[in-house]
Amino acid sequence: MTSPRHPRGRGRTTAGALTATGLSIGMLMASAALTPASAAAWPSASGSQAVTATISLTGSKDYGMLRLYGSGALGTGDQAEDQKPILTLADGVTLKNVIIGAPGADGIHCLGSCTLQNVWWEDVGEDAATFRGGSSATYNVVGGGAKKASDKVFQHNGGGTVNISDFAVREFKTLYRSCGDCSTQYTRKVNLSTVEVTGTGSTARLVGINVNRNDVATLRGITILNDASRKVVPCQKYNNNTAVGRGPDSTNCLYSTSDITYR
């Protein structure tokens, strides 16, 4: 599935309330302050709730590890475009302690800056989360994990910066993708810190960025499991939707071999 042609939404184990604007890059990149997620340690749900129409959150919400899953109009987990999300978050909202089950529909849409803290996707639908804010937006994914993403986990359609820290991902194709063909384009940034990746034996990408848009990806503390043949690509470069190379450099893909550990 290609990135959408319109800037629509697609798409954590820490203590205390964290706001979308209160987390600095330095805090997110300081992995010692956080407890890493584990690809094998998936939480149990405190209960389950079917969602038949998108829930719009205008204030921060702690779900206490409730599982939300799509039903009725949201009862699909395929890759069809223009699906509706389970949740939309207004600018500045913090979402905590929730499991998105199956069907996952189009996951979570952040309409502006947001924090997703200890959010887990058991079976990613179209996308796990989509970031749709403006050029000054900051989106923080702190803890949690995602699996069974047949395409993308996080889709960045708006502007601003995505920070992903202490996150676990497996059974996926692309962890983060900067939109290649949205009708409004931006220069985007993504920072990955203390991310645990489980390979599947087929090609997967941690980040896909548009070098012709001057996107920047920074990777620190990446651990890749089960990938002896090096099928997981840390940083894939595109000119919009055309792949143009991969690997570290001093401009767009900021990491070194010491930032990637294979186990």
Short mmCIF file of C-alpha atoms in Angstrom, two decimals:
data_model
loop_
_atom_site.label_atom_id
_atom_site.label_comp_id
_atom_site.label_asym_id
_atom_site.label_seq_id
_atom_site.Cartn_x
_atom_site.Cartn_y
_atom_site.Cartn_z
CA MET A 1 0.00 0.00 0.00
CA THR A 2 1.40 3.41 -0.86
CA SER A 3 1.15 6.40 1.39
CA PRO A 4 -2.18 8.21 1.02
CA ARG A 5 -2.60 11.12 -1.36
CA HIS A 6 -4.21 13.25 1.28
CA PRO A 7 -2.80 14.26 4.67
CA ARG A 8 -5.17 12.04 6.61
CA GLY A 9 -4.51 9.94 9.71
CA ARG A 10 -3.61 6.39 9.10
CA GLY A 11 -0.09 5.81 11.06
CA ARG A 12 5.63 2.08 27.57
CA THR A 13 6.33 1.36 30.42
CA THR A 14 7.10 4.57 32.29
CA ALA A 15 5.67 6.09 35.41
CA GLY A 16 3.88 9.41 35.72
CA ALA A 17 1.83 11.51 33.37
CA LEU A 18 3.73 12.73 30.35
CA THR A 19 2.37 15.42 28.09
CA ALA A 20 2.90 15.69 24.37
CA THR A 21 4.72 18.98 24.76
CA GLY A 22 6.57 18.20 27.99
CA LEU A 23 8.93 15.54 26.68
CA SER A 24 12.18 16.88 25.32
CA ILE A 25 14.29 15.14 22.71
CA GLY A 26 16.96 14.72 25.34
CA MET A 27 14.58 12.89 27.65
CA LEU A 28 13.42 10.60 24.89
CA MET A 29 16.90 9.81 23.71
CA ALA A 30 18.13 9.05 27.25
CA SER A 31 17.25 5.38 27.25
CA ALA A 32 18.57 4.74 30.74
CA ALA A 33 15.59 6.61 32.17
CA LEU A 34 13.10 4.17 30.63
CA THR A 35 12.43 0.47 30.85
CA PRO A 36 12.85 -1.16 27.45
CA ALA A 37 9.89 -2.99 26.00
CA SER A 38 10.42 -6.64 25.13
CA ALA A 39 9.25 -8.29 21.96
CA ALA A 40 8.30 -11.33 24.03
CA ALA A 41 6.62 -9.57 26.97
CA TRP A 42 3.19 -8.59 25.72
CA PRO A 43 0.69 -7.44 28.35
CA SER A 44 -2.59 -9.06 29.27
CA ALA A 45 -5.75 -7.02 28.82
CA SER A 46 -7.83 -5.99 31.83
CA GLY A 47 -10.94 -6.44 29.66
CA SER A 48 -12.17 -5.95 26.10
CA GLN A 49 -14.47 -3.39 24.49
CA ALA A 50 -15.86 -3.38 20.96
CA VAL A 51 -15.71 -0.01 19.19
CA THR A 52 -18.29 0.54 16.44
CA ALA A 53 -17.60 4.25 15.81
CA THR A 54 -14.40 6.27 16.21
CA ILE A 55 -13.78 7.52 19.75
CA SER A 56 -12.64 11.17 19.74
CA LEU A 57 -10.49 12.14 22.73
CA THR A 58 -10.15 15.83 23.55
CA GLY A 59 -8.49 15.20 26.93
CA SER A 60 -5.87 12.75 28.13
CA LYS A 61 -7.06 9.20 28.85
CA ASP A 62 -5.71 6.21 30.80
CA TYR A 63 -7.52 3.02 29.75
CA GLY A 64 -5.94 0.81 32.42
CA MET A 65 -4.86 -1.82 29.84
CA LEU A 66 -8.33 -2.24 28.33
CA ARG A 67 -8.38 -3.85 24.89
CA LEU A 68 -10.24 -1.87 22.22
CA TYR A 69 -11.12 -3.58 18.94
CA GLY A 70 -13.13 -2.65 15.89
CA SER A 71 -16.65 -3.87 15.24
CA GLY A 72 -19.35 -3.04 12.71
CA ALA A 73 -18.06 -0.24 10.46
CA LEU A 74 -14.64 -0.58 12.14
CA GLY A 75 -14.59 -4.33 11.93
CA THR A 76 -11.77 -4.74 9.45
CA GLY A 77 -8.06 -5.07 9.77
CA ASP A 78 -7.06 -5.13 6.11
CA GLN A 79 -5.09 -2.63 4.02
CA ALA A 80 -8.04 -0.86 2.38
CA GLU A 81 -7.60 2.90 2.15
CA ASP A 82 -9.87 5.37 3.94
CA GLN A 83 -10.68 3.17 6.90
CA LYS A 84 -11.67 4.98 10.06
CA PRO A 85 -9.52 4.87 13.21
CA ILE A 86 -10.43 3.36 16.55
CA LEU A 87 -9.34 6.58 18.29
CA THR A 88 -8.61 10.17 17.28
CA LEU A 89 -6.57 12.39 19.60
CA ALA A 90 -6.92 16.16 19.67
CA ASP A 91 -3.81 18.33 19.88
CA GLY A 92 -1.94 17.80 23.15
CA VAL A 93 -3.70 14.60 24.26
CA THR A 94 -1.84 11.83 26.09
CA LEU A 95 -3.18 8.30 25.61
CA LYS A 96 -1.98 5.73 28.14
CA ASN A 97 -2.22 2.02 28.88
CA VAL A 98 -4.40 0.67 26.09
CA ILE A 99 -4.27 -2.38 23.83
CA ILE A 100 -5.55 -2.12 20.27
CA GLY A 101 -6.80 -5.58 19.38
CA ALA A 102 -8.11 -7.14 16.20
CA PRO A 103 -9.71 -5.90 14.05
CA GLY A 104 -7.55 -2.80 14.41
CA ALA A 105 -9.10 -0.73 11.57
CA ASP A 106 -6.88 2.36 11.08
CA GLY A 107 -5.57 2.42 14.63
CA ILE A 108 -5.01 5.83 16.19
CA HIS A 109 -4.95 9.25 14.53
CA CYS A 110 -3.09 12.12 16.20
CA LEU A 111 -4.56 15.37 14.86
CA GLY A 112 -1.79 17.43 16.45
CA SER A 113 0.94 16.84 19.02
CA CYS A 114 0.28 13.74 21.11
CA THR A 115 1.84 11.19 23.45
CA LEU A 116 1.14 7.48 23.11
CA GLN A 117 2.37 5.93 26.36
CA ASN A 118 2.36 2.16 26.88
CA VAL A 119 0.12 1.54 23.88
CA TRP A 120 0.18 -1.95 22.35
CA TRP A 121 -1.11 -3.12 18.97
CA GLU A 122 -1.77 -6.87 18.87
CA ASP A 123 -2.62 -7.03 15.16
CA VAL A 124 -2.04 -3.83 13.20
CA GLY A 125 -4.76 -3.02 10.67
CA GLU A 126 -4.13 -0.42 7.97
CA ASP A 127 -1.64 1.37 10.23
CA ALA A 128 -1.09 1.43 13.99
CA ALA A 129 -1.00 5.22 14.26
CA THR A 130 -0.96 8.18 11.91
CA PHE A 131 0.49 11.59 12.75
CA ARG A 132 -1.33 14.49 11.11
CA GLY A 133 -0.30 17.68 12.91
CA GLY A 134 1.43 20.73 11.45
CA SER A 135 5.09 21.55 11.04
CA SER A 136 5.61 22.31 14.75
CA ALA A 137 3.89 19.17 16.07
CA THR A 138 5.69 16.66 18.31
CA TYR A 139 4.48 13.07 18.59
CA ASN A 140 5.92 10.88 21.36
CA VAL A 141 5.58 7.10 21.34
CA VAL A 142 6.90 5.97 24.73
CA GLY A 143 7.00 2.25 25.47
CA GLY A 144 4.60 -0.37 24.13
CA GLY A 145 4.83 -2.37 20.96
CA ALA A 146 3.23 -3.52 17.72
CA LYS A 147 3.08 -6.74 15.72
CA LYS A 148 1.40 -8.28 12.68
CA ALA A 149 1.73 -5.15 10.52
CA SER A 150 1.50 -6.33 6.93
CA ASP A 151 2.59 -2.84 5.81
CA LYS A 152 3.39 0.15 8.04
CA VAL A 153 3.24 0.64 11.80
CA PHE A 154 3.55 4.44 12.03
CA GLN A 155 2.52 6.72 9.16
CA HIS A 156 3.71 10.36 9.26
CA ASN A 157 1.41 12.40 7.02
CA GLY A 158 1.65 15.78 8.74
CA GLY A 159 4.72 17.74 9.70
CA GLY A 160 6.85 17.91 12.81
CA THR A 161 8.85 15.27 14.69
CA VAL A 162 8.07 11.70 15.74
CA ASN A 163 9.96 10.33 18.77
CA ILE A 164 9.78 6.55 19.31
CA SER A 165 11.45 5.20 22.44
CA ASP A 166 11.46 1.91 24.34
CA PHE A 167 9.30 0.24 21.74
CA ALA A 168 9.07 -3.39 20.55
CA VAL A 169 8.10 -4.38 17.00
CA ARG A 170 7.85 -7.67 15.16
CA GLU A 171 6.05 -9.16 12.16
CA PHE A 172 6.13 -5.89 10.24
CA LYS A 173 7.22 -4.36 6.94
CA THR A 174 7.98 -0.73 7.91
CA LEU A 175 8.08 0.72 11.42
CA TYR A 176 7.97 4.41 10.37
CA ARG A 177 7.21 5.96 7.00
CA SER A 178 7.27 9.60 6.01
CA CYS A 179 4.43 10.08 3.51
CA GLY A 180 5.68 9.97 -0.04
CA ASP A 181 2.69 11.37 -1.88
CA CYS A 182 0.50 13.41 0.47
CA SER A 183 -1.10 16.43 -1.17
CA THR A 184 0.68 18.67 1.35
CA GLN A 185 4.30 17.73 1.97
CA TYR A 186 6.70 18.65 4.78
CA THR A 187 10.24 18.17 5.94
CA ARG A 188 9.83 15.56 8.68
CA LYS A 189 12.00 14.19 11.47
CA VAL A 190 11.98 10.88 13.34
CA ASN A 191 14.03 9.79 16.35
CA LEU A 192 14.28 6.12 17.38
CA SER A 193 15.78 5.26 20.76
CA THR A 194 15.96 1.87 22.50
CA VAL A 195 13.83 0.00 20.00
CA GLU A 196 13.76 -3.80 19.98
CA VAL A 197 13.09 -5.37 16.59
CA THR A 198 12.43 -9.02 15.80
CA GLY A 199 13.23 -9.98 12.24
CA THR A 200 11.07 -12.34 10.21
CA GLY A 201 13.54 -13.46 7.55
CA SER A 202 12.08 -11.12 4.93
CA THR A 203 12.98 -7.54 4.12
CA ALA A 204 11.66 -4.94 6.57
CA ARG A 205 12.50 -1.29 7.19
CA LEU A 206 12.82 0.58 10.45
CA VAL A 207 12.37 4.00 8.84
CA GLY A 208 11.54 5.20 5.36
CA ILE A 209 12.28 8.89 4.77
CA ASN A 210 12.13 11.28 1.82
CA VAL A 211 15.61 12.64 1.21
CA ASN A 212 14.27 14.96 -1.51
CA ARG A 213 12.18 16.59 1.26
CA ASN A 214 15.22 16.83 3.57
CA ASP A 215 13.76 14.40 6.11
CA VAL A 216 16.06 13.37 8.96
CA ALA A 217 16.08 10.08 10.89
CA THR A 218 18.20 9.53 14.03
CA LEU A 219 18.65 5.98 15.35
CA ARG A 220 20.14 5.12 18.74
CA GLY A 221 20.17 1.93 20.77
CA ILE A 222 18.52 -0.35 18.21
CA THR A 223 18.53 -4.08 18.98
CA ILE A 224 17.61 -6.46 16.17
CA LEU A 225 16.81 -10.07 17.02
CA ASN A 226 16.55 -13.09 14.71
CA ASP A 227 18.13 -11.39 11.69
CA ALA A 228 21.37 -13.20 10.90
CA SER A 229 20.97 -12.42 7.19
CA ARG A 230 20.49 -8.68 7.87
CA LYS A 231 17.09 -8.40 6.18
CA VAL A 232 16.02 -5.50 8.40
CA VAL A 233 17.01 -2.18 6.78
CA PRO A 234 17.62 0.50 9.43
CA CYS A 235 17.09 3.50 7.15
CA GLN A 236 15.56 3.38 3.67
CA LYS A 237 15.83 6.53 1.55
CA TYR A 238 13.19 7.63 -0.95
CA ASN A 239 12.51 10.42 -3.37
CA ASN A 240 8.83 10.49 -2.50
CA ASN A 241 7.90 6.87 -3.34
CA THR A 242 11.02 5.90 -5.32
CA ALA A 243 13.71 4.09 -3.34
CA VAL A 244 17.09 5.77 -3.83
CA GLY A 245 19.40 4.07 -1.35
CA ARG A 246 19.85 3.00 2.23
CA GLY A 247 22.31 3.20 5.08
CA PRO A 248 23.89 5.87 7.29
CA ASP A 249 25.09 9.25 6.11
CA SER A 250 25.74 12.66 7.64
CA THR A 251 22.57 14.34 6.38
CA ASN A 252 19.43 12.19 6.41
CA CYS A 253 20.13 8.83 8.10
CA LEU A 254 21.98 9.67 11.29
CA TYR A 255 23.36 6.55 12.94
CA SER A 256 26.49 4.41 12.98
CA THR A 257 27.12 0.69 13.13
CA SER A 258 27.54 0.95 16.92
CA ASP A 259 23.92 2.11 17.20
CA ILE A 260 22.66 -1.25 15.85
CA THR A 261 23.09 -4.44 17.90
CA TYR A 262 22.28 -7.86 16.43
CA ARG A 263 21.36 -10.76 18.70
#
